[in-house]
Amino acid sequence: MFILPKIILRSRNGLDRRRGVRSRSGFTLIELLIVIVVIGILAGVVLAVINPVATQYKANQTVLRTNVEKACLALHSCGATTTRATRCDTADEIGVIWPPSAPAAGGTTDAQWCIDTDGNEAACSAAPASGDGNTVYVWGDIDNPLATGGARCRYYCGYNFTSSQTVSLTMSAVAANQGCTLD
């Protein structure tokens, strides 16, 4: 029973070779083009779902939030050791290493860091702003490439040296916070 199909198969292949009939192997050009088009469509769908700009922005936002949190911990530690705000109003005094260039007022670079004493982020500059002198704030912000109109994601925290109270990490109410999260 099992030998019969093998014999028939062998004889058929032998006849095809003798007649000059070639067996079909490989793909035609049309089939290859169809496969390439399907792969291209799938790649487009995957890129639309992943959205590398949004993924990079979320990663940058997470780094910013984490860095501001760490600077806040340093500020709170400095505040716990002294009652004078002027001893904790620079990056060196709280033990934080900022990026090499100071942020421009109003937010013009990709990522910015700032310490000020009046809680006014728009006045944030290289030197602490004059204010009540009792609270020191740490600001950090980043451009939001997904929003229009120059929206920035901004986080801040602070420490009040009169009451020894902390201002926990918060999103800025002054800035447009489209796409910013605290979680």
Short mmCIF file of C-alpha atoms in Angstrom, two decimals:
data_model
loop_
_atom_site.label_atom_id
_atom_site.label_comp_id
_atom_site.label_asym_id
_atom_site.label_seq_id
_atom_site.Cartn_x
_atom_site.Cartn_y
_atom_site.Cartn_z
CA MET A 1 0.00 0.00 0.00
CA PHE A 2 2.67 2.53 0.90
CA ILE A 3 4.94 1.61 -1.97
CA LEU A 4 2.41 2.37 -4.68
CA PRO A 5 2.23 6.16 -4.18
CA LYS A 6 6.04 6.44 -4.12
CA ILE A 7 6.32 4.57 -7.38
CA ILE A 8 3.65 6.72 -9.02
CA LEU A 9 5.32 9.89 -7.75
CA ARG A 10 8.72 8.80 -9.04
CA SER A 11 7.39 7.88 -12.43
CA ARG A 12 5.46 11.15 -12.77
CA ASN A 13 8.54 13.23 -11.88
CA GLY A 14 10.54 11.20 -14.36
CA LEU A 15 7.98 11.81 -17.11
CA ASP A 16 7.90 15.55 -16.42
CA ARG A 17 11.66 15.77 -16.73
CA ARG A 18 11.67 13.84 -19.97
CA ARG A 19 8.97 16.09 -21.47
CA GLY A 20 10.88 19.26 -20.50
CA VAL A 21 8.24 20.47 -18.02
CA ARG A 22 9.98 22.45 -15.31
CA SER A 23 8.68 22.36 -11.80
CA ARG A 24 7.72 25.75 -10.39
CA SER A 25 10.14 27.07 -7.77
CA GLY A 26 10.66 30.54 -6.27
CA PHE A 27 8.41 33.58 -6.36
CA THR A 28 7.30 35.79 -9.20
CA LEU A 29 8.06 39.49 -9.20
CA ILE A 30 4.40 40.32 -8.52
CA GLU A 31 4.34 38.09 -5.44
CA LEU A 32 7.49 39.74 -4.09
CA LEU A 33 6.05 43.23 -4.67
CA ILE A 34 2.85 42.29 -2.86
CA VAL A 35 4.85 41.04 0.12
CA ILE A 36 6.90 44.28 0.19
CA VAL A 37 3.74 46.41 0.09
CA VAL A 38 2.16 44.42 2.94
CA ILE A 39 5.33 44.78 5.04
CA GLY A 40 5.35 48.54 4.34
CA ILE A 41 1.73 48.89 5.45
CA LEU A 42 2.39 46.94 8.64
CA ALA A 43 5.49 49.05 9.39
CA GLY A 44 3.43 52.23 8.95
CA VAL A 45 0.78 50.96 11.34
CA VAL A 46 3.39 49.99 13.94
CA LEU A 47 5.13 53.38 13.73
CA ALA A 48 1.80 55.18 14.07
CA VAL A 49 1.01 53.15 17.18
CA ILE A 50 4.45 53.51 18.76
CA ASN A 51 4.95 57.20 17.83
CA PRO A 52 8.64 57.68 18.61
CA VAL A 53 8.26 61.43 19.30
CA ALA A 54 5.67 60.78 22.01
CA THR A 55 7.73 57.95 23.46
CA GLN A 56 10.86 60.13 23.62
CA TYR A 57 8.88 63.01 25.16
CA LYS A 58 7.45 60.73 27.87
CA ALA A 59 10.96 59.46 28.63
CA ASN A 60 12.33 63.02 28.82
CA GLN A 61 9.41 64.06 31.01
CA THR A 62 10.08 61.16 33.39
CA VAL A 63 13.76 62.11 33.62
CA LEU A 64 12.83 65.75 34.27
CA ARG A 65 10.33 64.83 36.98
CA THR A 66 12.83 62.47 38.64
CA ASN A 67 15.61 65.08 38.54
CA VAL A 68 13.36 67.75 40.05
CA GLU A 69 12.31 65.27 42.76
CA LYS A 70 15.97 64.63 43.61
CA ALA A 71 16.72 68.36 43.69
CA CYS A 72 13.69 68.78 45.98
CA LEU A 73 15.05 66.16 48.35
CA ALA A 74 18.37 68.02 48.40
CA LEU A 75 16.55 71.31 49.07
CA HIS A 76 14.51 69.77 51.90
CA SER A 77 17.67 68.28 53.41
CA CYS A 78 19.38 71.65 53.27
CA GLY A 79 16.30 73.28 54.79
CA ALA A 80 16.33 70.82 57.67
CA THR A 81 19.85 71.93 58.63
CA THR A 82 19.37 75.71 58.65
CA THR A 83 16.73 78.37 59.22
CA ARG A 84 18.11 80.85 56.68
CA ALA A 85 16.85 80.63 53.10
CA THR A 86 19.98 82.35 51.82
CA ARG A 87 22.00 79.26 52.78
CA CYS A 88 19.97 77.05 50.44
CA ASP A 89 19.18 79.26 47.47
CA THR A 90 21.83 78.09 45.00
CA ALA A 91 22.54 74.74 43.41
CA ASP A 92 25.94 74.51 45.12
CA GLU A 93 24.41 75.13 48.54
CA ILE A 94 21.86 72.35 48.21
CA GLY A 95 24.38 70.01 46.57
CA VAL A 96 22.87 69.79 43.10
CA ILE A 97 24.81 69.88 39.84
CA TRP A 98 22.78 71.77 37.23
CA PRO A 99 23.35 71.60 33.49
CA PRO A 100 26.31 73.75 32.37
CA SER A 101 24.24 76.68 31.09
CA ALA A 102 21.70 78.64 33.09
CA PRO A 103 18.11 78.68 31.81
CA ALA A 104 16.84 81.68 29.94
CA ALA A 105 13.90 83.56 31.41
CA GLY A 106 10.60 82.53 29.87
CA GLY A 107 11.70 79.11 28.71
CA THR A 108 13.66 78.91 25.49
CA THR A 109 15.71 75.71 25.75
CA ASP A 110 14.76 72.05 25.74
CA ALA A 111 15.28 71.43 29.45
CA GLN A 112 15.69 74.05 32.13
CA TRP A 113 16.45 74.13 35.83
CA CYS A 114 16.09 76.99 38.20
CA ILE A 115 16.12 77.96 41.86
CA ASP A 116 14.27 81.10 42.93
CA THR A 117 12.82 82.62 46.07
CA ASP A 118 9.56 84.17 44.91
CA GLY A 119 7.74 81.27 43.25
CA ASN A 120 7.44 83.17 39.97
CA GLU A 121 8.65 80.80 37.27
CA ALA A 122 8.56 83.49 34.58
CA ALA A 123 11.26 85.41 36.45
CA CYS A 124 13.45 82.34 36.80
CA SER A 125 17.01 83.27 35.92
CA ALA A 126 20.57 82.24 36.77
CA ALA A 127 20.42 84.04 40.13
CA PRO A 128 17.63 83.67 42.69
CA ALA A 129 14.93 86.30 42.36
CA SER A 130 14.21 88.64 45.23
CA GLY A 131 10.99 87.85 47.04
CA ASP A 132 9.82 87.15 50.55
CA GLY A 133 13.09 85.33 51.21
CA ASN A 134 11.32 82.65 53.24
CA THR A 135 10.64 80.04 50.56
CA VAL A 136 13.07 78.62 48.04
CA TYR A 137 11.67 76.90 44.95
CA VAL A 138 13.24 74.43 42.52
CA TRP A 139 11.81 74.53 38.99
CA GLY A 140 12.33 72.22 36.04
CA ASP A 141 10.64 72.33 32.65
CA ILE A 142 10.83 70.80 29.20
CA ASP A 143 9.32 71.59 25.78
CA ASN A 144 6.28 69.57 24.78
CA PRO A 145 6.74 68.70 21.08
CA LEU A 146 3.23 67.21 20.94
CA ALA A 147 1.44 70.44 21.87
CA THR A 148 1.13 73.64 19.87
CA GLY A 149 1.84 77.15 21.06
CA GLY A 150 5.12 76.46 22.88
CA ALA A 151 3.60 74.46 25.72
CA ARG A 152 6.04 73.32 28.38
CA CYS A 153 5.81 70.69 31.04
CA ARG A 154 6.90 72.28 34.34
CA TYR A 155 7.43 70.82 37.78
CA TYR A 156 8.42 72.55 40.98
CA CYS A 157 8.78 72.08 44.70
CA GLY A 158 9.83 74.32 47.55
CA TYR A 159 10.79 74.71 51.16
CA ASN A 160 9.54 77.43 53.53
CA PHE A 161 12.26 78.28 56.03
CA THR A 162 9.94 80.18 58.39
CA SER A 163 7.49 77.32 58.93
CA SER A 164 9.89 74.46 58.00
CA GLN A 165 7.26 73.15 55.60
CA THR A 166 7.86 71.57 52.22
CA VAL A 167 6.04 72.31 49.01
CA SER A 168 5.79 68.86 47.46
CA LEU A 169 6.40 68.21 43.78
CA THR A 170 3.68 69.95 41.77
CA MET A 171 2.91 70.74 38.15
CA SER A 172 3.00 74.43 37.37
CA ALA A 173 -0.37 76.19 37.22
CA VAL A 174 1.14 79.10 35.27
CA ALA A 175 2.37 77.00 32.35
CA ALA A 176 0.25 75.09 29.88
CA ASN A 177 0.64 71.52 31.05
CA GLN A 178 -0.69 69.55 28.11
CA GLY A 179 0.63 66.03 28.33
CA CYS A 180 2.27 66.41 31.74
CA THR A 181 1.63 63.88 34.48
CA LEU A 182 2.74 63.40 38.06
CA ASP A 183 2.33 59.62 38.07
#
